[in-house]
CSV table of C-alpha atoms and ligand atoms in Angstrom, one decimal:
chain,number,residue,atom,x,y,z
K,1,MET,CA,-66.1,10.8,14.2
K,2,ALA,CA,-65.1,7.6,12.6
K,3,HIS,CA,-66.3,3.8,13.4
K,4,ILE,CA,-63.1,2.0,14.0
K,5,ILE,CA,-63.0,-1.2,12.1
K,6,ASP,CA,-61.2,-3.2,14.5
K,7,GLY,CA,-58.6,-5.9,12.4
K,8,LYS,CA,-58.5,-7.8,14.8
K,9,GLN,CA,-61.1,-9.1,15.8
K,10,ILE,CA,-62.2,-10.2,13.3
K,11,ALA,CA,-58.6,-11.7,12.3
K,12,ALA,CA,-59.4,-13.9,15.9
K,13,GLU,CA,-62.9,-14.2,14.5
K,14,LEU,CA,-62.0,-15.9,11.3
K,15,LYS,CA,-58.5,-17.7,12.9
K,16,ASP,CA,-61.7,-19.7,15.1
K,17,ARG,CA,-64.0,-19.9,11.6
K,18,LEU,CA,-60.2,-21.2,10.1
K,19,ALA,CA,-59.6,-23.7,12.9
K,20,GLN,CA,-62.6,-25.7,12.6
K,21,ASP,CA,-62.7,-25.8,9.0
K,22,VAL,CA,-58.9,-27.7,10.1
K,23,GLN,CA,-60.4,-29.6,12.1
K,24,ALA,CA,-62.6,-31.5,10.4
K,25,LEU,CA,-60.1,-31.9,7.2
K,26,GLU,CA,-58.1,-35.5,7.3
K,27,THR,CA,-54.7,-34.4,7.5
K,28,ALA,CA,-53.6,-31.6,9.3
K,29,PRO,CA,-52.3,-28.9,6.0
K,30,GLY,CA,-48.9,-27.6,6.3
K,31,LEU,CA,-47.5,-23.8,5.1
K,32,ALA,CA,-44.1,-23.9,4.7
K,33,VAL,CA,-41.8,-20.1,4.7
K,34,ILE,CA,-38.3,-20.0,3.6
K,35,LEU,CA,-36.6,-17.4,5.6
K,36,VAL,CA,-32.9,-15.9,3.1
K,37,GLY,CA,-30.6,-14.5,5.0
K,38,ASP,CA,-31.1,-12.4,8.7
K,39,ASP,CA,-33.2,-9.6,8.6
K,40,PRO,CA,-34.9,-8.4,11.8
K,41,ALA,CA,-38.5,-7.4,10.5
K,42,SER,CA,-38.7,-11.0,7.9
K,43,GLN,CA,-37.4,-12.9,11.6
K,44,VAL,CA,-40.5,-11.3,13.5
K,45,TYR,CA,-43.0,-12.2,10.5
K,46,VAL,CA,-41.7,-15.0,9.9
K,47,ARG,CA,-42.4,-16.0,13.5
K,48,ASN,CA,-45.7,-14.9,13.8
K,49,LYS,CA,-46.8,-17.3,10.7
K,50,ILE,CA,-45.7,-20.5,12.9
K,51,VAL,CA,-47.1,-19.3,15.9
K,52,ALA,CA,-49.7,-18.6,14.2
K,53,CYS,CA,-50.7,-21.5,11.9
K,54,GLU,CA,-49.8,-24.0,16.0
K,55,LYS,CA,-53.0,-22.4,16.9
K,56,VAL,CA,-55.3,-24.0,14.6
K,57,GLY,CA,-54.1,-26.7,13.6
K,58,ILE,CA,-51.3,-25.9,10.4
K,59,LYS,CA,-48.3,-28.3,10.4
K,60,SER,CA,-45.7,-25.9,9.4
K,61,PHE,CA,-42.6,-25.9,7.8
K,62,GLU,CA,-39.6,-23.5,7.9
K,63,SER,CA,-36.2,-23.5,5.8
K,64,ARG,CA,-33.5,-20.9,7.1
K,65,LEU,CA,-30.7,-20.3,4.1
K,66,PRO,CA,-28.0,-18.3,5.2
K,67,ALA,CA,-27.9,-14.6,3.3
K,68,ARG,CA,-25.7,-15.4,0.9
K,69,ALA,CA,-26.9,-18.8,-0.5
K,70,THR,CA,-27.2,-18.7,-4.8
K,71,GLN,CA,-30.2,-18.5,-6.5
K,72,ALA,CA,-30.3,-22.4,-7.3
K,73,GLU,CA,-29.9,-22.6,-3.2
K,74,VAL,CA,-33.1,-20.9,-2.4
K,75,ALA,CA,-34.3,-22.6,-6.3
K,76,ALA,CA,-33.8,-25.7,-4.1
K,77,GLU,CA,-35.8,-25.6,-1.1
K,78,ILE,CA,-39.2,-24.6,-3.5
K,79,LYS,CA,-38.5,-27.4,-5.7
K,80,ALA,CA,-38.1,-29.7,-2.3
K,81,PHE,CA,-41.1,-28.3,-1.0
K,82,ASN,CA,-43.4,-28.3,-4.9
K,83,ASP,CA,-42.5,-32.4,-4.0
K,84,ASN,CA,-43.9,-32.4,-1.4
K,85,PRO,CA,-47.6,-33.9,-0.3
K,86,ALA,CA,-47.3,-32.3,2.7
K,87,VAL,CA,-46.7,-28.6,1.7
K,88,ASN,CA,-50.2,-27.2,0.9
K,89,GLY,CA,-48.3,-23.5,1.2
K,90,ILE,CA,-44.9,-22.0,0.2
K,91,LEU,CA,-43.7,-18.7,1.2
K,92,LEU,CA,-40.7,-17.0,0.0
K,93,GLN,CA,-40.2,-14.3,2.6
K,94,LEU,CA,-39.6,-10.8,1.2
K,95,PRO,CA,-37.5,-8.7,0.5
K,96,VAL,CA,-34.2,-11.8,-0.3
K,97,PRO,CA,-30.9,-10.4,-0.5
K,98,ASP,CA,-30.3,-8.1,-3.1
K,99,HIS,CA,-28.0,-10.7,-5.9
K,100,LEU,CA,-31.2,-13.0,-5.7
K,101,ASP,CA,-33.4,-12.5,-8.3
K,102,SER,CA,-37.1,-12.7,-6.4
K,103,ASP,CA,-39.6,-12.1,-9.2
K,104,ALA,CA,-37.9,-15.6,-10.8
K,105,LEU,CA,-38.0,-17.4,-7.7
K,106,VAL,CA,-41.8,-16.9,-6.9
K,107,GLN,CA,-42.0,-18.0,-10.4
K,108,LEU,CA,-41.1,-21.5,-9.6
K,109,ILE,CA,-43.7,-22.4,-6.6
K,110,ALA,CA,-46.5,-24.7,-7.4
K,111,PRO,CA,-49.7,-22.2,-8.5
K,112,HIS,CA,-51.8,-24.6,-6.2
K,113,LYS,CA,-48.8,-23.8,-3.4
K,114,ASP,CA,-48.6,-20.0,-4.1
K,115,VAL,CA,-50.1,-18.9,-0.6
K,116,ASP,CA,-49.3,-15.6,-1.2
K,117,GLY,CA,-51.2,-15.2,-4.9
K,118,LEU,CA,-48.1,-13.9,-6.6
K,119,THR,CA,-47.5,-16.4,-9.4
K,120,VAL,CA,-48.8,-15.8,-12.9
K,121,ALA,CA,-51.4,-18.6,-12.9
K,122,ASN,CA,-52.9,-16.9,-9.6
K,123,ALA,CA,-52.4,-12.5,-11.0
K,124,GLY,CA,-53.7,-13.9,-14.3
K,125,LYS,CA,-56.5,-15.9,-12.4
K,126,LEU,CA,-57.3,-12.4,-10.6
K,127,PHE,CA,-57.1,-10.3,-13.6
K,128,LEU,CA,-59.4,-12.1,-15.6
K,129,GLY,CA,-62.4,-13.2,-12.4
K,130,LEU,CA,-61.4,-17.0,-12.8
K,131,GLU,CA,-62.7,-19.3,-9.7
K,132,GLY,CA,-60.1,-21.3,-7.9
K,133,GLY,CA,-57.4,-19.7,-7.9
K,134,LEU,CA,-54.9,-17.8,-4.5
K,135,VAL,CA,-55.9,-13.9,-4.2
K,136,PRO,CA,-52.8,-12.4,-2.1
K,137,CYS,CA,-53.5,-11.6,1.6
K,138,THR,CA,-53.0,-8.4,2.6
K,139,PRO,CA,-55.7,-7.3,-0.1
K,140,GLN,CA,-57.8,-10.2,0.3
K,141,GLY,CA,-58.2,-9.2,4.3
K,142,SER,CA,-57.8,-5.7,3.6
K,143,LEU,CA,-61.6,-6.3,1.6
K,144,ILE,CA,-63.2,-8.5,4.3
K,145,LEU,CA,-62.7,-5.5,6.6
K,146,ILE,CA,-64.4,-3.0,4.4
K,147,LYS,CA,-66.9,-6.2,4.1
K,148,SER,CA,-67.7,-5.4,7.3
K,149,VAL,CA,-68.5,-2.3,7.4
K,150,LEU,CA,-70.5,-1.3,3.9
K,151,GLU,CA,-72.6,-4.0,3.0
K,152,ASN,CA,-73.1,-2.8,-0.8
K,153,LEU,CA,-70.4,-2.0,-2.8
K,154,SER,CA,-71.1,-1.9,-6.1
K,155,GLY,CA,-70.5,2.1,-8.2
K,156,LEU,CA,-68.6,3.2,-5.0
K,157,ASN,CA,-65.3,5.5,-5.2
K,158,ALA,CA,-62.5,3.5,-4.9
K,159,VAL,CA,-58.6,5.1,-4.5
K,160,VAL,CA,-56.3,3.1,-5.0
K,161,ILE,CA,-52.9,4.9,-3.4
K,162,GLY,CA,-49.5,2.1,-4.0
K,163,ARG,CA,-49.7,0.3,-6.9
K,164,SER,CA,-47.3,-2.7,-6.4
K,165,ASN,CA,-48.3,-6.0,-7.4
K,166,LEU,CA,-47.7,-7.3,-4.0
K,167,PHE,CA,-50.7,-4.6,-2.5
K,168,GLY,CA,-52.3,-2.4,-5.2
K,169,LYS,CA,-52.9,-4.0,-8.0
K,170,PRO,CA,-54.4,-6.2,-6.5
K,171,MET,CA,-56.6,-4.9,-4.2
K,172,ALA,CA,-58.2,-2.1,-7.8
K,173,GLN,CA,-58.8,-5.4,-9.2
K,174,LEU,CA,-60.8,-6.7,-6.2
K,175,LEU,CA,-62.6,-4.0,-5.4
K,176,LEU,CA,-63.1,-3.8,-9.2
K,177,HIS,CA,-65.3,-7.3,-9.3
K,178,GLU,CA,-67.1,-5.2,-6.7
K,179,ASN,CA,-68.2,-3.3,-9.2
K,180,CYS,CA,-66.4,0.2,-7.7
K,181,THR,CA,-65.5,2.2,-10.0
K,182,VAL,CA,-61.3,2.3,-9.3
K,183,THR,CA,-58.5,5.2,-9.2
K,184,MET,CA,-55.7,3.7,-8.9
K,185,ALA,CA,-52.9,6.8,-7.8
K,186,HIS,CA,-49.4,6.2,-7.3
K,187,SER,CA,-45.7,8.1,-6.6
K,188,ARG,CA,-46.6,10.2,-10.7
K,189,THR,CA,-50.4,11.5,-9.6
K,190,HIS,CA,-51.2,14.5,-10.2
K,191,ASP,CA,-53.4,16.7,-7.6
K,192,LEU,CA,-53.3,13.7,-5.1
K,193,PRO,CA,-55.2,15.2,-2.0
K,194,ALA,CA,-57.8,16.6,-5.3
K,195,LEU,CA,-59.0,11.8,-6.4
K,196,CYS,CA,-58.5,10.7,-2.7
K,197,ARG,CA,-61.7,14.0,-2.0
K,198,ASN,CA,-64.3,11.9,-3.7
K,199,ALA,CA,-63.5,8.6,-2.5
K,200,ASP,CA,-66.2,6.6,-1.3
K,201,ILE,CA,-63.7,4.0,-0.5
K,202,LEU,CA,-59.5,5.6,0.1
K,203,VAL,CA,-56.9,2.7,0.4
K,204,ALA,CA,-53.4,3.5,0.9
K,205,ALA,CA,-50.4,1.6,0.7
K,206,ALA,CA,-48.0,4.1,-0.2
K,207,GLY,CA,-45.4,3.8,2.4
K,208,ARG,CA,-44.8,7.1,3.6
K,209,ALA,CA,-46.0,8.1,6.7
K,210,LYS,CA,-48.7,10.5,7.2
K,211,LEU,CA,-49.4,11.1,3.7
K,212,VAL,CA,-53.2,11.0,3.9
K,213,GLN,CA,-54.5,14.6,5.6
K,214,GLY,CA,-57.7,14.8,7.9
K,215,ASP,CA,-58.9,17.5,4.9
K,216,TRP,CA,-58.4,15.3,1.9
K,217,ILE,CA,-59.9,12.4,3.7
K,218,LYS,CA,-64.3,12.6,2.0
K,219,PRO,CA,-67.3,12.6,4.6
K,220,GLY,CA,-68.2,9.2,5.7
K,221,ALA,CA,-65.6,7.6,3.8
K,222,CYS,CA,-64.2,3.6,4.4
K,223,VAL,CA,-60.6,4.5,5.1
K,224,ILE,CA,-57.9,1.7,5.5
K,225,ASP,CA,-54.8,1.8,6.3
K,226,VAL,CA,-52.3,-0.7,4.6
K,227,GLY,CA,-49.2,1.7,5.7
K,228,ILE,CA,-47.0,0.4,8.7
K,229,ASN,CA,-44.4,2.7,8.9
K,230,ARG,CA,-41.6,4.0,11.9
K,231,GLY,CA,-43.1,7.6,12.5
K,232,GLU,CA,-40.8,11.1,13.9
K,233,ASP,CA,-41.6,9.7,17.5
K,234,GLY,CA,-40.2,6.3,16.9
K,235,LYS,CA,-44.1,4.8,17.0
K,236,LEU,CA,-45.7,3.0,14.5
K,237,CYS,CA,-48.1,4.4,12.0
K,238,GLY,CA,-49.9,4.0,9.0
K,239,ASP,CA,-50.0,6.0,5.7
K,240,VAL,CA,-52.6,8.2,7.1
K,241,ASP,CA,-53.6,11.1,9.2
K,242,TYR,CA,-54.9,8.9,12.0
K,243,ASP,CA,-56.1,11.1,14.6
K,244,ALA,CA,-57.4,13.7,12.3
K,245,ALA,CA,-58.8,11.5,9.4
K,246,PHE,CA,-60.9,9.8,12.6
K,247,GLU,CA,-62.7,13.0,12.3
K,248,LYS,CA,-63.7,12.9,8.6
K,249,ALA,CA,-64.7,9.5,8.4
K,250,GLY,CA,-66.8,7.1,8.0
K,251,PHE,CA,-64.7,3.6,9.2
K,252,ILE,CA,-60.9,3.5,9.7
K,253,THR,CA,-58.8,1.1,10.6
K,254,PRO,CA,-55.9,1.7,13.1
K,255,VAL,CA,-52.4,1.1,12.3
K,256,PRO,CA,-51.6,-1.3,15.2
K,257,GLY,CA,-53.8,-3.3,14.7
K,258,GLY,CA,-56.4,-2.7,11.2
K,259,VAL,CA,-55.1,-4.2,8.3
K,260,GLY,CA,-52.1,-6.0,9.8
K,261,PRO,CA,-53.6,-9.5,11.4
K,262,MET,CA,-56.4,-9.6,8.9
K,263,THR,CA,-52.7,-10.0,6.6
K,264,ILE,CA,-52.2,-13.4,8.8
K,265,ALA,CA,-55.7,-15.1,9.0
K,266,CYS,CA,-55.7,-14.4,4.9
K,267,LEU,CA,-52.9,-16.1,5.2
K,268,LEU,CA,-53.7,-19.4,6.9
K,269,ALA,CA,-57.4,-19.0,4.4
K,270,ASN,CA,-54.7,-19.0,1.7
K,271,THR,CA,-53.5,-22.4,3.2
K,272,VAL,CA,-56.5,-23.6,4.0
K,273,LYS,CA,-57.5,-23.2,0.7
K,274,ALA,CA,-54.0,-24.9,-0.7
K,275,TYR,CA,-55.3,-28.0,0.7
K,276,GLY,CA,-57.9,-28.2,-0.8
K,277,LEU,CA,-56.7,-27.4,-4.4
K,278,LYS,CA,-53.7,-30.1,-4.3
K,279,ARG,CA,-53.2,-32.4,-6.2
K,280,SER,CA,-53.3,-36.5,-6.1
L,301,NAD,P1,-44.1,-0.4,-2.4
L,301,NAD,O1,-43.0,0.5,-2.2
L,301,NAD,O2,-43.6,-2.1,-3.0
L,301,NAD,O3,-45.0,0.3,-3.2
L,301,NAD,C1,-44.8,1.6,-2.8
L,301,NAD,C2,-46.3,2.6,-3.5
L,301,NAD,O4,-46.9,3.2,-3.3
L,301,NAD,C3,-46.1,2.7,-5.3
L,301,NAD,O5,-47.3,2.1,-5.6
L,301,NAD,C4,-45.3,4.1,-5.3
L,301,NAD,O6,-46.2,4.5,-7.2
L,301,NAD,C5,-46.1,4.1,-4.6
L,301,NAD,N1,-46.2,5.6,-3.6
L,301,NAD,C6,-45.1,5.9,-3.3
L,301,NAD,N2,-44.6,7.4,-2.6
L,301,NAD,C7,-46.1,7.7,-3.0
L,301,NAD,C8,-46.2,9.1,-2.7
L,301,NAD,N3,-45.9,9.3,-2.3
L,301,NAD,N4,-47.9,9.2,-3.7
L,301,NAD,C9,-48.7,8.2,-4.5
L,301,NAD,N5,-48.6,7.1,-3.8
L,301,NAD,C10,-47.1,6.6,-3.6
L,301,NAD,O7,-45.2,-1.3,-0.9
L,301,NAD,P2,-45.9,-2.0,-0.9
L,301,NAD,O8,-45.3,-3.1,-1.7
L,301,NAD,O9,-46.6,-2.1,-1.7
L,301,NAD,O10,-45.9,-1.6,0.9
L,301,NAD,C11,-47.1,-0.5,1.1
L,301,NAD,C12,-47.0,0.1,2.3
L,301,NAD,O11,-48.1,-1.1,3.2
L,301,NAD,C13,-45.7,-0.4,3.3
L,301,NAD,O12,-45.4,0.6,3.7
L,301,NAD,C14,-45.3,-1.5,3.3
L,301,NAD,O13,-45.1,-1.6,5.0
L,301,NAD,C15,-46.6,-1.7,3.5
L,301,NAD,N6,-47.6,-3.3,4.6
L,301,NAD,C16,-48.5,-4.0,5.1
L,301,NAD,C17,-49.1,-5.2,5.1
L,301,NAD,C18,-49.2,-5.4,6.1
L,301,NAD,O14,-49.7,-6.9,7.2
L,301,NAD,N7,-50.1,-4.5,6.7
L,301,NAD,C19,-48.5,-5.7,4.3
L,301,NAD,C20,-47.2,-5.7,2.7
L,301,NAD,C21,-47.7,-3.9,2.5
């Protein structure tokens, strides 16, 4: 039976430390969130982020644009926040409506304010292993969870399912920097179960409910479930068949209460880091 990695608790501890760090700063760091349209899930995420900011003393700025907003209008909001010295972090809530080019918009964010770590400059720094960049929040939080239970990752086999820019690619880079032997799996991968059975660390981020079966898990493995899905019973579930995996894994994150809380905590951590990177 696995040890359950308590993401809620670890995120709470990180937020406590951040609240202390914020108190020691001259001024409050600022995080700006841009929300385009009225997607209900995005509205909940934005609300949660703002509440979390307030709790640690980060000032939040919010820009809500209608679903019909043009590329130029969203770009103008980003530029205004880039130019606002009270704003240290800028987040464009994704997805944006289909008529907008989200990739182009994200690249307009000043790299030192890019708390999602998605600009070319930050992705490049992560790829090259350079200091001073901002790392995407969910992989950053996932690595903290892995390190909370595994002291030394060197030489371990890590399999990351999913290759998105937001999660899979940066997660693989972070594990590579920890000297893991990393395999990236995706929708075209042959014999995913066999790959997973060799994983000391298995990170699932495919967005497919209960994709990872219990008999895919190497006994004692560390299983990080990033997926957020609605199961057939209407309940929230991850990409891993939790009950079956729990019997075989050494460590496992629950859904909810695993990776999710770490994403928000790391967003706050990135905002505090961005405050330190601020240009005068
Ligand atoms: P995405 O749709 O951009 O990428 C999914 C990836 O999974 C793709 O690379 C695809 O090739 C791969 N994939 C899909 N089906 C597969 C299959 N059957 N076998 C192997 N690989 C497969 O998604 P994303 O933005 O990376 O998010 C992935 C999941 O993580 C989603 O469920 C999302 O909701 C969740 N997520 C959670 C958090 C959090 O805070 N907990 C943050 C970001 C994303």
